[in-house]
Short mmCIF file of C-alpha atoms and ligand atoms in Angstrom, two decimals:
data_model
loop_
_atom_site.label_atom_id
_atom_site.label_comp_id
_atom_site.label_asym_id
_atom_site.label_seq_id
_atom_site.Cartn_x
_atom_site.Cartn_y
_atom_site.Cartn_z
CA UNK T 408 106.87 144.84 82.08
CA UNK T 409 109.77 142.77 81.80
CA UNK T 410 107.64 139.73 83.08
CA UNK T 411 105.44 140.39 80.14
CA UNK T 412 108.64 140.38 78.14
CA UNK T 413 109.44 136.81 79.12
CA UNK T 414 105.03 135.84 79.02
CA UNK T 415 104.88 136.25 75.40
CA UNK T 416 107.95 135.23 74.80
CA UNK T 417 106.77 131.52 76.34
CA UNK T 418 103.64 131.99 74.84
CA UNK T 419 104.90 132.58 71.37
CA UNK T 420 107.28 129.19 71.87
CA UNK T 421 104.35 126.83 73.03
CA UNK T 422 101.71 128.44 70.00
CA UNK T 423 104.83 127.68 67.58
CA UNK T 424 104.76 123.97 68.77
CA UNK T 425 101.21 123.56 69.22
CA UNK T 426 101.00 124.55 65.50
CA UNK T 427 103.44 122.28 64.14
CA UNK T 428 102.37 119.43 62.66
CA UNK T 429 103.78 116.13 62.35
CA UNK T 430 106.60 116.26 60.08
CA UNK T 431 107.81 119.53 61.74
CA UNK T 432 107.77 118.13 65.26
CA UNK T 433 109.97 115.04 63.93
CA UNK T 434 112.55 117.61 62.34
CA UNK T 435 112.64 119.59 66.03
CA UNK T 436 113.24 115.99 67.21
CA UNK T 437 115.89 115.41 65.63
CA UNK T 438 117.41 118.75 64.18
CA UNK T 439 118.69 120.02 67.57
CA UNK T 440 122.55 120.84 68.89
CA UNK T 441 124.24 117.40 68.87
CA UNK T 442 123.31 115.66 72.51
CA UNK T 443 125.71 115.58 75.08
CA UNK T 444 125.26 111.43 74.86
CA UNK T 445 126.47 111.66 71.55
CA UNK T 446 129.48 114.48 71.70
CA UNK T 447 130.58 112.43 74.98
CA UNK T 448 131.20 108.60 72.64
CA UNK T 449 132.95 111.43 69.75
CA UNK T 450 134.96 113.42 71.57
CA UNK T 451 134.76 112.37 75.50
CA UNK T 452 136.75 108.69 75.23
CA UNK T 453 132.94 107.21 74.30
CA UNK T 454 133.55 105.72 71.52
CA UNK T 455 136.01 102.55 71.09
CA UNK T 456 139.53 102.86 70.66
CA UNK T 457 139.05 100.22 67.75
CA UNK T 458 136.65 98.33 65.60
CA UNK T 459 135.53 94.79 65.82
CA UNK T 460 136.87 94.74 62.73
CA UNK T 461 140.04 95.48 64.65
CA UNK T 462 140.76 98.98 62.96
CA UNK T 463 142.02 101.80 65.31
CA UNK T 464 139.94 104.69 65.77
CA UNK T 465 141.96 108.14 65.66
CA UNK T 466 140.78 111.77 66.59
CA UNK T 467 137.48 109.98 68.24
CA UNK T 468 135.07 108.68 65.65
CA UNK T 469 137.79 108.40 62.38
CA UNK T 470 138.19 104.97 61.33
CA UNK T 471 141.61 103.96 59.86
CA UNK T 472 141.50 101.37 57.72
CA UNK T 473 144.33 98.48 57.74
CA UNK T 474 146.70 98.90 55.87
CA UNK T 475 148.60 95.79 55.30
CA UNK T 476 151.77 97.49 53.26
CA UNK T 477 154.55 99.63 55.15
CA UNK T 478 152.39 103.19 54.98
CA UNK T 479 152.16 105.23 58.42
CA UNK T 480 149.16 105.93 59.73
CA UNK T 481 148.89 109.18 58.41
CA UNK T 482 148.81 107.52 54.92
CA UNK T 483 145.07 106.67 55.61
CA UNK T 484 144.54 110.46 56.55
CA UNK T 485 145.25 112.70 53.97
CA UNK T 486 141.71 112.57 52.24
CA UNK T 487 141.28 116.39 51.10
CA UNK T 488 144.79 116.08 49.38
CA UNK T 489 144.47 112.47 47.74
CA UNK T 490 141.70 112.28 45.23
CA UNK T 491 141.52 108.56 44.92
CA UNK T 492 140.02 109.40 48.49
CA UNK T 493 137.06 111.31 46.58
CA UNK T 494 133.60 109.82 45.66
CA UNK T 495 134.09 109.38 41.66
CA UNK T 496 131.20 111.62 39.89
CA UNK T 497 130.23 112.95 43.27
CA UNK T 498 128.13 109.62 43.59
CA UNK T 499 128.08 107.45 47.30
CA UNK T 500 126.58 104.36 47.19
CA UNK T 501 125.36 103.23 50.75
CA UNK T 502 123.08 100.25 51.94
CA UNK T 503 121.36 99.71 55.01
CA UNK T 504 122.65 96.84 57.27
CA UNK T 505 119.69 95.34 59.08
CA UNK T 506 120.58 96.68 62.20
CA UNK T 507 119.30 100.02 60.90
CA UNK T 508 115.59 100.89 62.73
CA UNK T 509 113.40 102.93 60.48
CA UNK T 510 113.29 105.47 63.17
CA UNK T 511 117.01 105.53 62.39
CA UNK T 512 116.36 105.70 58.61
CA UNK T 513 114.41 108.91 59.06
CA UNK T 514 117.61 110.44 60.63
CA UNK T 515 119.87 109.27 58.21
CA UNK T 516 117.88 110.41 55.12
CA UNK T 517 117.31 113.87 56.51
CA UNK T 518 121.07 114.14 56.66
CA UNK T 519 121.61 112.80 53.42
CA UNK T 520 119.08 114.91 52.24
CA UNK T 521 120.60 117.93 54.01
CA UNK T 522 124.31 117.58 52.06
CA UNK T 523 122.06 116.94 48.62
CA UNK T 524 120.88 120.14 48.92
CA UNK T 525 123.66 122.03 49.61
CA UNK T 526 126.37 120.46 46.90
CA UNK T 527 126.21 117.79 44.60
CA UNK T 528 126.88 115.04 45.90
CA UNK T 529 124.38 112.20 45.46
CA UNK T 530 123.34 109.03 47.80
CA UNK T 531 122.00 106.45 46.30
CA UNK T 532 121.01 103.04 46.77
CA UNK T 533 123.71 100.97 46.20
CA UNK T 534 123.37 98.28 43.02
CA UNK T 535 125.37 95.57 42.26
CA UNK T 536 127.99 97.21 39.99
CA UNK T 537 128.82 99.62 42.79
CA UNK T 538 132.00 98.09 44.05
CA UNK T 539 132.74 100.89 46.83
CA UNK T 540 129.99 101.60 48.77
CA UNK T 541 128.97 102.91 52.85
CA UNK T 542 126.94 100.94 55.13
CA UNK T 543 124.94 102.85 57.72
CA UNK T 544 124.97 100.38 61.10
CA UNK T 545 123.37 100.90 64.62
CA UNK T 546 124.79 97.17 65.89
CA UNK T 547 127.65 98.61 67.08
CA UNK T 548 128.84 100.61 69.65
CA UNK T 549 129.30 104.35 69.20
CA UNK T 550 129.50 106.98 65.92
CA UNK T 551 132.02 106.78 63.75
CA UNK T 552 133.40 106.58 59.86
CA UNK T 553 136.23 106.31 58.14
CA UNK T 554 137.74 109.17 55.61
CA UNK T 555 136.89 109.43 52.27
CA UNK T 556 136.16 106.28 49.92
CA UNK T 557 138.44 103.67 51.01
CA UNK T 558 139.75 101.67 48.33
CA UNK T 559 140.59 98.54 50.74
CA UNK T 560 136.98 97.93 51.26
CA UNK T 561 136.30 97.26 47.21
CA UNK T 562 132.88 94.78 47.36
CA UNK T 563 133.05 94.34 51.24
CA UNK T 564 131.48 98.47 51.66
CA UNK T 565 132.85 100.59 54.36
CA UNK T 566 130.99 101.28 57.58
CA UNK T 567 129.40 104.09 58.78
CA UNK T 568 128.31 103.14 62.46
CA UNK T 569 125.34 105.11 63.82
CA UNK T 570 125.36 103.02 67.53
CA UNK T 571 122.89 103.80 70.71
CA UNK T 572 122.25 107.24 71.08
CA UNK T 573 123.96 108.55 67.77
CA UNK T 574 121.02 108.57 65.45
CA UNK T 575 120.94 112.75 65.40
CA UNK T 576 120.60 114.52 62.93
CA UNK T 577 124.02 116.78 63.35
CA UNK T 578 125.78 113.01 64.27
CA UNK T 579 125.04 111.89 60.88
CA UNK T 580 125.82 114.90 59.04
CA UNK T 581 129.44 115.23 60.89
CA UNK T 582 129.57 111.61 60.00
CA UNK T 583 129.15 111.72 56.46
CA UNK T 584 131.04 114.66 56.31
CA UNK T 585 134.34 112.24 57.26
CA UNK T 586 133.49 109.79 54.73
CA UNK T 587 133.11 112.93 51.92
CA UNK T 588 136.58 113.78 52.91
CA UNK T 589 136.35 115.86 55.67
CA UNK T 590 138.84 116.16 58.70
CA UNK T 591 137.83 117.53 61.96
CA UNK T 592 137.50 121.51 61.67
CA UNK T 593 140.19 122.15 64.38
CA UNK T 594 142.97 119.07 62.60
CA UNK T 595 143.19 121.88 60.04
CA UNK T 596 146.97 122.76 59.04
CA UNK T 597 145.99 126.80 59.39
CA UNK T 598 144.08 126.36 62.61
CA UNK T 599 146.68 127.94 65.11
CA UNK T 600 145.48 131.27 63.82
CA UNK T 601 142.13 130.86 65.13
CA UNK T 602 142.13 128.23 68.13
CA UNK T 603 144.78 127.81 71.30
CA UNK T 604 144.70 123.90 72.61
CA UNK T 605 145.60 123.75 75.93
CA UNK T 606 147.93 121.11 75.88
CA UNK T 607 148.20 120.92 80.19
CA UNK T 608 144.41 120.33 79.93
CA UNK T 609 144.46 117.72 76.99
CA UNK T 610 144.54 113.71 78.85
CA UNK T 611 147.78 112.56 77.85
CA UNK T 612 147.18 109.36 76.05
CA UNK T 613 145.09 111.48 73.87
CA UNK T 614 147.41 114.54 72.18
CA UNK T 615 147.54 112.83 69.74
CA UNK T 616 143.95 113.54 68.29
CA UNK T 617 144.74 117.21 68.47
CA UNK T 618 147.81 116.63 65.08
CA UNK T 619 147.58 118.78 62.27
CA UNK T 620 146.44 117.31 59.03
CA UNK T 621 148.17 118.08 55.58
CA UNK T 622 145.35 119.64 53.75
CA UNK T 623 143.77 121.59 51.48
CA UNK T 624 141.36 124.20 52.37
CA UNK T 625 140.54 126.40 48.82
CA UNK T 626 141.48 129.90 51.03
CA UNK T 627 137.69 128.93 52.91
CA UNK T 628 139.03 130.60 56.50
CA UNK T 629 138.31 128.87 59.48
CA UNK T 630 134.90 128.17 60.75
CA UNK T 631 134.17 128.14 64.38
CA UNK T 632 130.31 126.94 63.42
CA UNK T 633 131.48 123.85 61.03
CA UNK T 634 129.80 120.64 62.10
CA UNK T 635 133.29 118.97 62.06
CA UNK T 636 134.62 121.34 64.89
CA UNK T 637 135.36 119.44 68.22
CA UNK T 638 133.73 120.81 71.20
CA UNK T 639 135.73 122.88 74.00
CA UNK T 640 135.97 119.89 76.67
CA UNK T 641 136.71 117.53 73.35
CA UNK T 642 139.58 115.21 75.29
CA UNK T 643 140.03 117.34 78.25
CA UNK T 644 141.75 115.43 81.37
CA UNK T 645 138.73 116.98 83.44
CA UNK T 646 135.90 117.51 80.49
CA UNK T 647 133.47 120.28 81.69
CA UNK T 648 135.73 121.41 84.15
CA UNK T 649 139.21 122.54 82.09
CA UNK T 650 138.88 123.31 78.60
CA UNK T 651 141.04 121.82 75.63
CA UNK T 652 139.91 123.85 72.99
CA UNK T 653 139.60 127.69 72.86
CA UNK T 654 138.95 130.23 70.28
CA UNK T 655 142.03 132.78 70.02
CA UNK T 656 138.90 135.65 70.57
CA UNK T 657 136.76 134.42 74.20
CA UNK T 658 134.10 135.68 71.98
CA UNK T 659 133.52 133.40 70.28
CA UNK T 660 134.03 130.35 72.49
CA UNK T 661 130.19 129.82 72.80
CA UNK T 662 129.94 128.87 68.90
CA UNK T 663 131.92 125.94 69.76
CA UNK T 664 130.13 122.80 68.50
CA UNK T 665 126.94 124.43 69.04
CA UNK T 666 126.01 124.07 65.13
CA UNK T 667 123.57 120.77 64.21
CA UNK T 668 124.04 121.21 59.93
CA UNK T 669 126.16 122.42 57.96
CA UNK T 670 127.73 125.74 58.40
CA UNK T 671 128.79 128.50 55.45
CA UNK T 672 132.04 127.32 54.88
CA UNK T 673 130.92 123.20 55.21
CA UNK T 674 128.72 123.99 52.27
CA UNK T 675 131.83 125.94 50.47
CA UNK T 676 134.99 123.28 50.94
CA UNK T 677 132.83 120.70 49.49
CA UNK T 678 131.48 122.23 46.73
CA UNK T 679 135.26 122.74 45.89
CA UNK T 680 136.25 119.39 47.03
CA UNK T 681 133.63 118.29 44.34
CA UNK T 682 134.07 120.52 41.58
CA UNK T 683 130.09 121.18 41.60
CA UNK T 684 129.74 124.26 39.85
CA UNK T 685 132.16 123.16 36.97
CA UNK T 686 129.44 122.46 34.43
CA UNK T 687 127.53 125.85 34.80
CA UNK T 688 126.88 127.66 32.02
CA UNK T 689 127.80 131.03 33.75
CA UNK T 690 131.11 129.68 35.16
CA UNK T 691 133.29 131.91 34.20
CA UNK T 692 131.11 134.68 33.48
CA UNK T 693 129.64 135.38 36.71
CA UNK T 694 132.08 136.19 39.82
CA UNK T 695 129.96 135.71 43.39
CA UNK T 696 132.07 138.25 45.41
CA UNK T 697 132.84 138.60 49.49
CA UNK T 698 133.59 134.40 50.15
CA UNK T 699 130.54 133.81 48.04
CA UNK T 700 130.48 130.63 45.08
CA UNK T 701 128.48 129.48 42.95
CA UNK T 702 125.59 126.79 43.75
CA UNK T 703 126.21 123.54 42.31
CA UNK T 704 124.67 122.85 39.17
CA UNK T 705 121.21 121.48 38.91
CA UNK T 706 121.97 119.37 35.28
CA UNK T 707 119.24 121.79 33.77
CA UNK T 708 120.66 124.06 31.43
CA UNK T 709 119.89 127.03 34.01
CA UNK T 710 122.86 129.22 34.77
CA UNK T 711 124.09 128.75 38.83
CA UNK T 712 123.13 131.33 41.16
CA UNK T 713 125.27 132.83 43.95
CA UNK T 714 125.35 130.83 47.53
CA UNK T 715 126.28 134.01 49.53
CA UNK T 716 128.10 134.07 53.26
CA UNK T 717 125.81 135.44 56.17
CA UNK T 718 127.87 138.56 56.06
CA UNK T 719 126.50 139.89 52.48
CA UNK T 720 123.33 139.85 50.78
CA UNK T 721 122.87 140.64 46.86
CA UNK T 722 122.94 138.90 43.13
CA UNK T 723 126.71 139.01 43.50
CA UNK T 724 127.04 139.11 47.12
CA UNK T 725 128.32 142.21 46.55
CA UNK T 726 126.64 143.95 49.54
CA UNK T 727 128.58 143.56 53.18
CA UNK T 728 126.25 144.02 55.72
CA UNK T 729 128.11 142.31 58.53
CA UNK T 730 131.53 142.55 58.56
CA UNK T 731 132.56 139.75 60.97
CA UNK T 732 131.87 136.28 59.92
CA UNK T 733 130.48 134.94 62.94
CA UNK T 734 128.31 138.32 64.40
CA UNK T 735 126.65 137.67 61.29
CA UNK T 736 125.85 133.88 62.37
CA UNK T 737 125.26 135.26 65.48
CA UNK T 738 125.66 138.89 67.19
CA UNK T 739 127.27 138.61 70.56
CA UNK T 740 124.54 139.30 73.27
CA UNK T 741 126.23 140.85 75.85
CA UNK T 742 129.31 141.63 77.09
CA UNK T 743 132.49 143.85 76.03
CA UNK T 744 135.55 145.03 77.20
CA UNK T 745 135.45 146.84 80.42
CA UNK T 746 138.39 149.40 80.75
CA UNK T 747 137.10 151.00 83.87
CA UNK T 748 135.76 150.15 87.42
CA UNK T 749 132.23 149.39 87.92
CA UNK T 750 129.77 146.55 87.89
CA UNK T 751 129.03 143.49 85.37
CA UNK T 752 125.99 141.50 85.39
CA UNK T 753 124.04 139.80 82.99
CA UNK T 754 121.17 141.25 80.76
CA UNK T 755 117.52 141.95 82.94
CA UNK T 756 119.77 141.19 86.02
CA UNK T 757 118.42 139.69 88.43
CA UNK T 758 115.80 137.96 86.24
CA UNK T 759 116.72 135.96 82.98
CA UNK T 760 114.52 136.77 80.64
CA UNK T 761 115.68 135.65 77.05
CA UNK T 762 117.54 132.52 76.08
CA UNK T 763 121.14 132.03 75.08
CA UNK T 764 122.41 135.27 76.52
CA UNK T 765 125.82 134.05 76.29
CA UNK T 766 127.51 137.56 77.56
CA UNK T 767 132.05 137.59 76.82
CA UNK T 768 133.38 140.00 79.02
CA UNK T 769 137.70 141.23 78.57
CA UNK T 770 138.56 143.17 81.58
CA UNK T 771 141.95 145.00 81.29
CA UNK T 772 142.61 146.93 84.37
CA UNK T 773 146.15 149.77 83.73
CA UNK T 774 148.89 147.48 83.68
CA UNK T 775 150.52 148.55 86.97
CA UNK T 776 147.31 146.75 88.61
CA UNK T 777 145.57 143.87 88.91
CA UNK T 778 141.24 142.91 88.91
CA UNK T 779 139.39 142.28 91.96
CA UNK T 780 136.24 140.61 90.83
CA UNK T 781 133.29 140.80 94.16
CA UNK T 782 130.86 138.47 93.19
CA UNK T 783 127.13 139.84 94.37
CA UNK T 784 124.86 137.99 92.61
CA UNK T 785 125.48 134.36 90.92
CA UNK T 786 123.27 131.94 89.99
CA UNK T 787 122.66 129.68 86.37
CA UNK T 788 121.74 126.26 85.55
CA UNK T 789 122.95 123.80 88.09
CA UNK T 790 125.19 121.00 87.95
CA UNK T 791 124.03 118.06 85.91
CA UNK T 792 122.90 115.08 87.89
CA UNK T 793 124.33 111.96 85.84
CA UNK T 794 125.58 109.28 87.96
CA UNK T 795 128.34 106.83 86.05
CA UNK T 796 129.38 109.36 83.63
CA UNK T 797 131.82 112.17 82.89
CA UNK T 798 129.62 114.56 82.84
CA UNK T 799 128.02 113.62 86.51
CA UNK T 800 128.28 117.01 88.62
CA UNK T 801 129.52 118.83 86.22
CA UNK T 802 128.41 122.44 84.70
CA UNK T 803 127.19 120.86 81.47
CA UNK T 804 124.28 122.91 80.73
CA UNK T 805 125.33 126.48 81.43
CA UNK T 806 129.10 127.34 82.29
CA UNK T 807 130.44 130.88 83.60
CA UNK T 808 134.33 130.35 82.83
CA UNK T 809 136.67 132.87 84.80
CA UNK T 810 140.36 133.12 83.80
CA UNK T 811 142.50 134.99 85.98
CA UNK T 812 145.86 133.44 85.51
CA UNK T 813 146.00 132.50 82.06
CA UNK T 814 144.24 133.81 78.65
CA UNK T 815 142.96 130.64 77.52
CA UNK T 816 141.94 128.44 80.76
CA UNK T 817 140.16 129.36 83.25
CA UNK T 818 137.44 127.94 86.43
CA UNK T 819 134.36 126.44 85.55
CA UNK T 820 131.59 127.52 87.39
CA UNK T 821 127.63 127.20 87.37
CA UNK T 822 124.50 126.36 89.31
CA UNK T 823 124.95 128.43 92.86
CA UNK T 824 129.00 128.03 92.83
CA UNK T 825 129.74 130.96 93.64
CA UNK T 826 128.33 132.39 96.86
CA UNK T 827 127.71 136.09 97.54
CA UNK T 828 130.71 138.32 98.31
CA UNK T 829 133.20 135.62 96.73
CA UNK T 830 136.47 138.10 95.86
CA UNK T 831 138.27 136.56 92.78
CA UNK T 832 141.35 138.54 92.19
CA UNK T 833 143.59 138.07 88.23
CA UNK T 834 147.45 137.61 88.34
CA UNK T 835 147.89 140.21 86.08
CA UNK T 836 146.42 143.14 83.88
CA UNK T 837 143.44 140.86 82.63
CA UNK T 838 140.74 138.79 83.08
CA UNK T 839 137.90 136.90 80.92
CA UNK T 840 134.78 136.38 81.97
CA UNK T 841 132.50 133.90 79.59
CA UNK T 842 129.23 132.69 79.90
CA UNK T 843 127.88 130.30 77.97
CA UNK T 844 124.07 130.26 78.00
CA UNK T 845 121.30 127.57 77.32
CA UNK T 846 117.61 128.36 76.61
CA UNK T 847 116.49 127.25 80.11
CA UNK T 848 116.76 130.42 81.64
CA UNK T 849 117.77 129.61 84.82
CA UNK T 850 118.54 131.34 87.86
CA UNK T 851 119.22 135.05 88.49
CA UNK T 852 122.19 135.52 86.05
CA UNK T 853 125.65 137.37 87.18
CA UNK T 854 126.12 140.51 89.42
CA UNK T 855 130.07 141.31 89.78
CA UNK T 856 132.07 144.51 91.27
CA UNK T 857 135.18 145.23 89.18
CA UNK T 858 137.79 147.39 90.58
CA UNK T 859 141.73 147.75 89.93
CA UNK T 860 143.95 146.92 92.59
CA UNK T 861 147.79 147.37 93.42
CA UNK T 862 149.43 144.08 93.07
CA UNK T 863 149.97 142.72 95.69
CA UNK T 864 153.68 141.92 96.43
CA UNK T 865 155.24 138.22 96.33
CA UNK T 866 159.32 139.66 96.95
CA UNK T 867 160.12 139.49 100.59
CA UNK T 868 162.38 142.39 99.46
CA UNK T 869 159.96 144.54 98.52
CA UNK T 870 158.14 144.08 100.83
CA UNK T 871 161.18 144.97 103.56
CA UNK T 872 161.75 148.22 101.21
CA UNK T 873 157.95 149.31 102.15
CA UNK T 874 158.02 148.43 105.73
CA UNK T 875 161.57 149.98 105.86
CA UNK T 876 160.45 152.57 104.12
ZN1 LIG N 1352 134.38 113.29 63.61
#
């Protein structure tokens, strides 16, 4: 039965891409999570620490410009707060350097196409009485932009570099989103009160692309799912291995850079940062309620409907039918907090029979005792094979992160790490057990005895009071 489960399931998949036809399969090309080739030159050291242009490149793919006067660095950062920074009218002119393959033009225009239809803001070909304008170039080596219009490059145009293996969809998108105005999701001045960086697992020569930015975010929370959110392993000393970025909840760790367009609260912040619903008719009539706002205006008299978050549904978005932000994007598959002994293991165990069953699981044993984890079944997508890069022989595809010792870091495991009757045992009340799972389906999945142990004494003294009795 369950077999038949995962038989239609397959079937279903290869009817929906047999039907497709062309235009669909080139969107499934392209619109998929950003590639690993592409997050490694953004956020893995990829990407050049400058330009050839000789401008430094800060927080991996954020060109700042040089500025010849006595401003810090910082000066060139503040985009959301400096409106100079903005695109006047909502309008970016861009050109095409010749560099740019058609291939790549098809990329580029279904991102530009994507933020079109979600705000106001306009591409268009640039003329000759556009004095600021972007240049989309593939001559160069990685992806990267700079913030917001850039007065220094008046006439010259400002680059937006889409190098070898950055023509993606979601690489564009987060690319354009910088030159729009938008900072990374996690440089956010209110981020601490949804993400922990591990500073011990950060490589030292880069903390400083974890700073704060002075910013304005129009009281749009947080978004795990933005396409400007760095990735978990984004700068880590041993990427893949020990994480840099966490979510405050493990629950939500797997939503980490696994968006490819633009999330809820993308869509939101610049619709704000653009003022695009300021010439509706219904403006101040009509309130959109629960995080909702209204759509930008179209220019055609029509009154501007409600843009609604994933957690309501109605006119007014006046209907809650999730209450948590991100179940609503996604429900959490598995998982939960275990308060008592017994067993874990992953859903269908010891098949694997749907995709993506990333499973959280909080174990909190009494607090007099500690978690003896007895491994009896492990086995997910193994370690990726490629030579010459960071990401050779590491868990890439599928991790299974176990933290024992410390809330927020933990082991990486995957593949057949962990053999049968491993014991894994937490330093305290607590452990965290997170699995984040691909679509491959790979393996058996996760069998695990939990039980609550006396801690085990470190005092030599204590140990003399029991032997003394
Ligand atoms: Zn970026």
């Amino acid at each position: 039965m369950q077999i038949d489960t995962k038989f239609i399931y397959q079937t279903k998949l290869i009817a929906a891409l047999q039907e497709s036809n062309d235009e669909e399969s080139l969107v499934a090309k392209y619109k998929h999570e950003i590639s690993l080739e592409a997050l490694m030159y953004m956020f893995g050291g990829g990407n050049p620490k400058v330009t050839p242009e000789d401008e430094r490149i800060v927080e991996g793919d954020i060109v700042l410009p040089n500025i010849t006067d006595d401003s810090n660095e910082l000066n060139g950062r503040k985009a959301v707060k400096e409106p100079l920074l903005l695109w006047p009218l909502a309008t970016v002119p861009y050109t095409y350097h010749y560099s740019i393959t058609d291939d790549e033009k098809r990329v580029i225009e279904m991102a530009i196409e994507h933020w079109q239809n979600e705000t106001c803001l306009r591409f268009k070909p640039r003329t000759m009485f556009d004095y600021y304008f972007v240049r989309f170039r593939s001559d160069r080596s990685g992806c990267w932009s700079l913030l917001g219009r850039q007065p220094i490059y008046i006439h010259y145009g400002q680059d937006i570099s889409i190098g070898k293996g950055c023509a993606e969809f979601g690489v564009v998108t987060h690319e354009i989103g910088h030159v729009i105005g938008f900072y990374h999701e996690q440089s956010r001045s209110d981020r601490d009160i949804a993400i922990h960086i591990n500073w011990e697992n950060v490589e030292k020569k880069f903390t400083l692309q974890f700073e704060r930015e002075i910013d304005i975010n129009y009281n749009v929370g947080y978004d795990y799912t933005s396409i400007m959110q760095y990735p978990s392993w984004a700068f880590s000393k041993a990427p893949f291995e020990k994480n840099s970025v966490v979510t405050l909840d493990p629950r939500y760790q797997r939503l980490l850079a696994k968006n490819n367009g633009l999330s809820f609260r993308d869509k939101k912040i610049a619709n704000h940062l653009y003022a695009c619903n300021k010439n509706c008719p219904n403006r101040k009539t009509t309130e959109c309620l629960n995080e909702g706002y209204l759509k930008p205006y179209r220019n055609d008299g029509r009154q501007c409907e409600c843009e609604c978050p994933p957690t309501t549904t109605g006119k007014f978005c006046e209907t809650l039918v999730k209450e948590n932000y991100y179940d609503a994007i996604e429900p959490l598959p598995c998982g939960g907090n275990i308060t008592q002994e017994g067993y874990i293991e992953t859903p269908d165990y010891p098949q694997r029979l749907w995709p993506k069953q990333s499973c959280t699981w909080i174990v909190m044993a009494p607090s007099e005792k500690v978690i003896r984890l007895t491994f009896e079944g492990f086995e997910f997508a193994p370690r990726l094979y490629l030579p010459q890069t960071k990401a050779h022989k590491k868990c890439v595809n599928e991790t299974v992160e176990v933290r024992l010792t410390n809330k927020y870091s933990g082991s990486i495991y995957c593949g057949n790490d962990i053999t049968e009757g491993t014991e894994m045992i937490s330093e305290g009340p607590e452990a965290i057990i997170i699995i984040i799972a691909d679509k491959h389906m790979i393996g058996k999945g996760l069998r695990a005895k939990i039980e609550f142990i006396k801690k085990k004494s470190k005092n030599i003294w204590d140990l003399w009071e029991k032997v003394s009795g």
